[in-house]
Amino acid sequence: MASTTSPQLPSPGVSIRVSAPGKVILHGEHSVVYDKLAFAASLGLRTRLEFSEVEPEPDRSDVVAIEFPAINVLHFYSLQDIKDLLAKPVPVSRAASSYNFTHPEVLDHEQVLDSVQTFMKEKSGSLPPDSKQYQALVAFFYLFWSILGTVDVELKRFKLTIKSDLTVGAGTGSSASFAVTIVGFLLQFVRAKRCKSKSCYKNIKVSVTNLSDFDKSELELISKWAYQSEKIMHGTPSGVDNTICTYGGLVEFRKGASPKLVEMTTKFSLILVNTKVPRNTKFLVKNVALKREKHRMIMDGILETMDEIAVKALDCMKKINRRMGDEFDVLEHYETLGELADFNHNLLRCLGVSHPRLDEACQILANKKLHGKLTGAGGGGYAICLVGPFVDKNVISKVIDELNSKGFEAVLTDLGGCGVSID
């Protein structure tokens, strides 16, 4: 679902603002690896991209600025170097005449990646030592070249900034949200500039009559491109994060199957608790696999129970979303969701993927008769607590204050809101 707010495209330079949500897994962490159900929803916390063409300055007429404050990136590039990158043929797996940016599946992913990394080494001056900073810049230029390199456009000096409410690398879909905002911007840029394909590429058809939101086919394209970026960040992504950050709402998924989107029409609220403890996803997943090898029957029983929990929890959320029944029924669904959250967190503890700080956060919530659980890989990162409309606002405020006083970073946010939007 996209915003209906008209984009700001002032003269003489183009200015574009795009945003996309993060996400949380509600149920199915780790069990999804073993073909069990998992589902996730978009967050009210978002990544925001601001792009503006700027007037040349006498001493900096050929310099563009790219800034990602969330990971302390501020790099300056020669505009001519970027133009030279866009002038190079984009590596594709078929004839160039069969490619334009609406067909990301035709890209030669590895060759594009190699070329972008070479560009980074030769043109960036000094490469960032931090791997997250480096990957973010590589992902940006990967998307920038693969899309804009196929169209005729006169690139002007610009400044681009991407800010985020999300903590990077904590399991809330920050990399997918980052990618979705970039692709959304690039598509909007092509539409605003009324770009046409270069002569060596297949003609494109993009809508230039409605610049206030993205249609269904454009959202599908944004999600596909964000998936390409996720391959840079995560190797073999599931496709869930780019889907939910593009469309918003709720997504259910099983390994090997396409994610299934559920549009959410009812407002859900969530307390999101950052433990500020870093975690190692690969290590945690490997440990679960080792435990399963050692205790196959016990572990399979736990995983099967987690699947049943996810199925029942999803059913409850769908019933609330469809406003099925009266207030008593809704209250009962929320109570069931609370019980299921308790069950799931304790089963995840049995898998060995919790952390003392996660358990502490859940206990603080439990002391106020609220129900928390870890989300994502565990071992740190975030805990979540679904809050029903019947919970006293003072209780929510007090528990957030208590969590923050104990060194956590807790916020109340919406769940299942809109996907990528032009702001």
Tab-separated table of N, CA and C in Angstrom, residues 148-213:
chain	number	residue	atom	x	y	z
A	148	LEU	N	19.832	2.684	-13.654
A	148	LEU	CA	20.051	3.917	-14.407
A	148	LEU	C	21.024	3.733	-15.569
A	149	GLY	N	21.846	2.677	-15.518
A	149	GLY	CA	22.778	2.425	-16.610
A	149	GLY	C	22.115	1.992	-17.892
A	150	THR	N	20.818	1.700	-17.841
A	150	THR	CA	20.104	1.237	-19.040
A	150	THR	C	19.267	2.332	-19.685
A	151	VAL	N	19.231	3.516	-19.065
A	151	VAL	CA	18.374	4.580	-19.606
A	151	VAL	C	19.208	5.801	-19.986
A	152	ASP	N	18.658	6.600	-20.892
A	152	ASP	CA	19.295	7.860	-21.279
A	152	ASP	C	18.887	8.928	-20.278
A	153	VAL	N	19.842	9.371	-19.492
A	153	VAL	CA	19.550	10.417	-18.509
A	153	VAL	C	20.792	11.277	-18.333
A	154	GLU	N	20.587	12.573	-18.240
A	154	GLU	CA	21.685	13.497	-17.975
A	154	GLU	C	21.772	13.677	-16.462
A	155	LEU	N	22.736	13.016	-15.874
A	155	LEU	CA	22.874	13.053	-14.418
A	155	LEU	C	23.477	14.382	-13.988
A	156	LYS	N	22.837	14.998	-12.997
A	156	LYS	CA	23.322	16.264	-12.464
A	156	LYS	C	23.921	16.049	-11.075
A	157	ARG	N	24.627	17.053	-10.606
A	157	ARG	CA	25.186	16.978	-9.260
A	157	ARG	C	24.035	16.784	-8.268
A	158	PHE	N	24.230	15.879	-7.294
A	158	PHE	CA	23.144	15.570	-6.362
A	158	PHE	C	23.669	15.259	-4.970
A	159	LYS	N	22.745	15.253	-4.040
A	159	LYS	CA	23.005	14.767	-2.691
A	159	LYS	C	21.950	13.730	-2.361
A	160	LEU	N	22.372	12.613	-1.792
A	160	LEU	CA	21.449	11.536	-1.430
A	160	LEU	C	21.725	11.114	0.010
A	161	THR	N	20.671	11.117	0.821
A	161	THR	CA	20.787	10.735	2.230
A	161	THR	C	19.753	9.673	2.557
A	162	ILE	N	20.185	8.617	3.249
A	162	ILE	CA	19.267	7.574	3.706
A	162	ILE	C	19.372	7.478	5.222
A	163	LYS	N	18.288	7.841	5.902
A	163	LYS	CA	18.212	7.755	7.354
A	163	LYS	C	17.266	6.621	7.747
A	164	SER	N	17.428	6.089	8.953
A	164	SER	CA	16.594	4.960	9.354
A	164	SER	C	16.257	5.005	10.836
A	165	ASP	N	15.012	4.621	11.148
A	165	ASP	CA	14.599	4.423	12.537
A	165	ASP	C	15.074	3.069	13.056
A	166	LEU	N	15.556	2.216	12.150
A	166	LEU	CA	15.879	0.828	12.484
A	166	LEU	C	17.322	0.690	12.932
A	167	THR	N	17.555	-0.226	13.865
A	167	THR	CA	18.918	-0.560	14.265
A	167	THR	C	19.479	-1.549	13.255
A	168	VAL	N	20.610	-1.214	12.672
A	168	VAL	CA	21.203	-2.052	11.624
A	168	VAL	C	21.701	-3.367	12.213
A	169	GLY	N	21.347	-4.479	11.548
A	169	GLY	CA	21.850	-5.785	11.931
A	169	GLY	C	21.232	-6.373	13.180
A	170	ALA	N	20.020	-5.927	13.533
A	170	ALA	CA	19.385	-6.426	14.755
A	170	ALA	C	18.147	-7.273	14.485
A	171	GLY	N	17.898	-7.604	13.208
A	171	GLY	CA	16.795	-8.509	12.890
A	171	GLY	C	15.486	-7.838	12.563
A	172	THR	N	15.504	-6.523	12.258
A	172	THR	CA	14.260	-5.831	11.937
A	172	THR	C	14.189	-5.421	10.453
A	173	GLY	N	14.919	-6.136	9.609
A	173	GLY	CA	14.809	-5.930	8.166
A	173	GLY	C	15.454	-4.659	7.664
A	174	SER	N	16.493	-4.177	8.346
A	174	SER	CA	17.101	-2.902	7.966
A	174	SER	C	17.689	-2.935	6.559
A	175	SER	N	18.316	-4.049	6.172
A	175	SER	CA	18.948	-4.104	4.842
A	175	SER	C	17.904	-4.142	3.730
A	176	ALA	N	16.808	-4.864	3.948
A	176	ALA	CA	15.746	-4.912	2.934
A	176	ALA	C	15.044	-3.567	2.829
A	177	SER	N	14.794	-2.933	3.957
A	177	SER	CA	14.174	-1.614	3.971
A	177	SER	C	15.058	-0.604	3.241
A	178	PHE	N	16.357	-0.698	3.471
A	178	PHE	CA	17.355	0.140	2.788
A	178	PHE	C	17.267	-0.063	1.276
A	179	ALA	N	17.243	-1.322	0.843
A	179	ALA	CA	17.202	-1.625	-0.591
A	179	ALA	C	15.910	-1.155	-1.230
A	180	VAL	N	14.803	-1.363	-0.547
A	180	VAL	CA	13.500	-0.979	-1.098
A	180	VAL	C	13.424	0.534	-1.309
A	181	THR	N	13.953	1.308	-0.359
A	181	THR	CA	13.923	2.764	-0.539
A	181	THR	C	14.765	3.185	-1.742
A	182	ILE	N	15.915	2.535	-1.939
A	182	ILE	CA	16.778	2.881	-3.080
A	182	ILE	C	16.076	2.567	-4.395
A	183	VAL	N	15.506	1.369	-4.493
A	183	VAL	CA	14.841	0.988	-5.748
A	183	VAL	C	13.619	1.875	-5.991
A	184	GLY	N	12.858	2.149	-4.925
A	184	GLY	CA	11.712	3.047	-5.061
A	184	GLY	C	12.137	4.415	-5.569
A	185	PHE	N	13.230	4.933	-5.038
A	185	PHE	CA	13.762	6.215	-5.511
A	185	PHE	C	14.161	6.142	-6.978
A	186	LEU	N	14.914	5.099	-7.365
A	186	LEU	CA	15.393	4.990	-8.744
A	186	LEU	C	14.235	4.904	-9.731
A	187	LEU	N	13.198	4.159	-9.363
A	187	LEU	CA	12.034	4.059	-10.239
A	187	LEU	C	11.334	5.416	-10.350
A	188	GLN	N	11.203	6.092	-9.216
A	188	GLN	CA	10.588	7.417	-9.234
A	188	GLN	C	11.423	8.417	-10.032
A	189	PHE	N	12.732	8.304	-9.936
A	189	PHE	CA	13.642	9.175	-10.687
A	189	PHE	C	13.451	8.969	-12.192
A	190	VAL	N	13.388	7.718	-12.618
A	190	VAL	CA	13.179	7.401	-14.038
A	190	VAL	C	11.845	7.971	-14.511
A	191	ARG	N	10.817	7.853	-13.654
A	191	ARG	CA	9.499	8.367	-14.040
A	191	ARG	C	9.499	9.894	-14.090
A	192	ALA	N	10.104	10.525	-13.078
A	192	ALA	CA	10.116	11.988	-13.026
A	192	ALA	C	10.903	12.585	-14.189
A	193	LYS	N	11.976	11.906	-14.594
A	193	LYS	CA	12.817	12.378	-15.702
A	193	LYS	C	12.287	11.922	-17.069
A	194	ARG	N	11.254	11.072	-17.030
A	194	ARG	CA	10.675	10.520	-18.270
A	194	ARG	C	11.759	9.871	-19.134
A	195	CYS	N	12.548	9.038	-18.495
A	195	CYS	CA	13.678	8.394	-19.170
A	195	CYS	C	13.213	7.347	-20.171
A	196	LYS	N	13.999	7.157	-21.204
A	196	LYS	CA	13.788	6.089	-22.178
A	196	LYS	C	15.007	5.184	-22.180
A	197	SER	N	14.818	3.956	-22.618
A	197	SER	CA	15.939	3.016	-22.671
A	197	SER	C	17.006	3.495	-23.646
A	198	LYS	N	18.254	3.169	-23.328
A	198	LYS	CA	19.325	3.382	-24.301
A	198	LYS	C	19.045	2.486	-25.510
A	199	SER	N	19.590	2.855	-26.650
A	199	SER	CA	19.267	2.157	-27.902
A	199	SER	C	19.628	0.676	-27.885
A	200	CYS	N	20.648	0.307	-27.058
A	200	CYS	CA	21.080	-1.098	-27.053
A	200	CYS	C	20.230	-1.983	-26.147
A	201	TYR	N	19.297	-1.381	-25.399
A	201	TYR	CA	18.471	-2.153	-24.474
A	201	TYR	C	17.016	-2.170	-24.922
A	202	LYS	N	16.294	-3.097	-24.364
A	202	LYS	CA	14.871	-3.235	-24.663
A	202	LYS	C	14.106	-2.005	-24.177
A	203	ASN	N	13.121	-1.562	-24.971
A	203	ASN	CA	12.326	-0.395	-24.590
A	203	ASN	C	11.603	-0.626	-23.271
A	204	ILE	N	11.459	0.443	-22.495
A	204	ILE	CA	10.719	0.356	-21.238
A	204	ILE	C	9.410	1.116	-21.346
A	205	LYS	N	8.457	0.687	-20.544
A	205	LYS	CA	7.188	1.403	-20.433
A	205	LYS	C	6.958	1.707	-18.958
A	206	VAL	N	7.060	2.971	-18.598
A	206	VAL	CA	6.820	3.362	-17.215
A	206	VAL	C	5.747	4.438	-17.188
A	207	SER	N	4.945	4.414	-16.136
A	207	SER	CA	3.874	5.392	-15.989
A	207	SER	C	4.448	6.736	-15.571
A	208	VAL	N	4.091	7.795	-16.312
A	208	VAL	CA	4.523	9.143	-15.932
A	208	VAL	C	3.326	10.029	-15.623
A	209	THR	N	2.132	9.426	-15.614
A	209	THR	CA	0.915	10.211	-15.341
A	209	THR	C	0.612	10.261	-13.850
A	210	ASN	N	1.055	9.256	-13.094
A	210	ASN	CA	0.798	9.229	-11.650
A	210	ASN	C	2.128	9.079	-10.917
A	211	LEU	N	2.618	10.183	-10.369
A	211	LEU	CA	3.891	10.162	-9.666
A	211	LEU	C	3.704	10.169	-8.144
A	212	SER	N	2.489	9.872	-7.696
A	212	SER	CA	2.224	9.947	-6.248
A	212	SER	C	2.324	8.601	-5.549
A	213	ASP	N	2.285	7.515	-6.309
A	213	ASP	CA	2.438	6.199	-5.694
A	213	ASP	C	2.883	5.187	-6.742
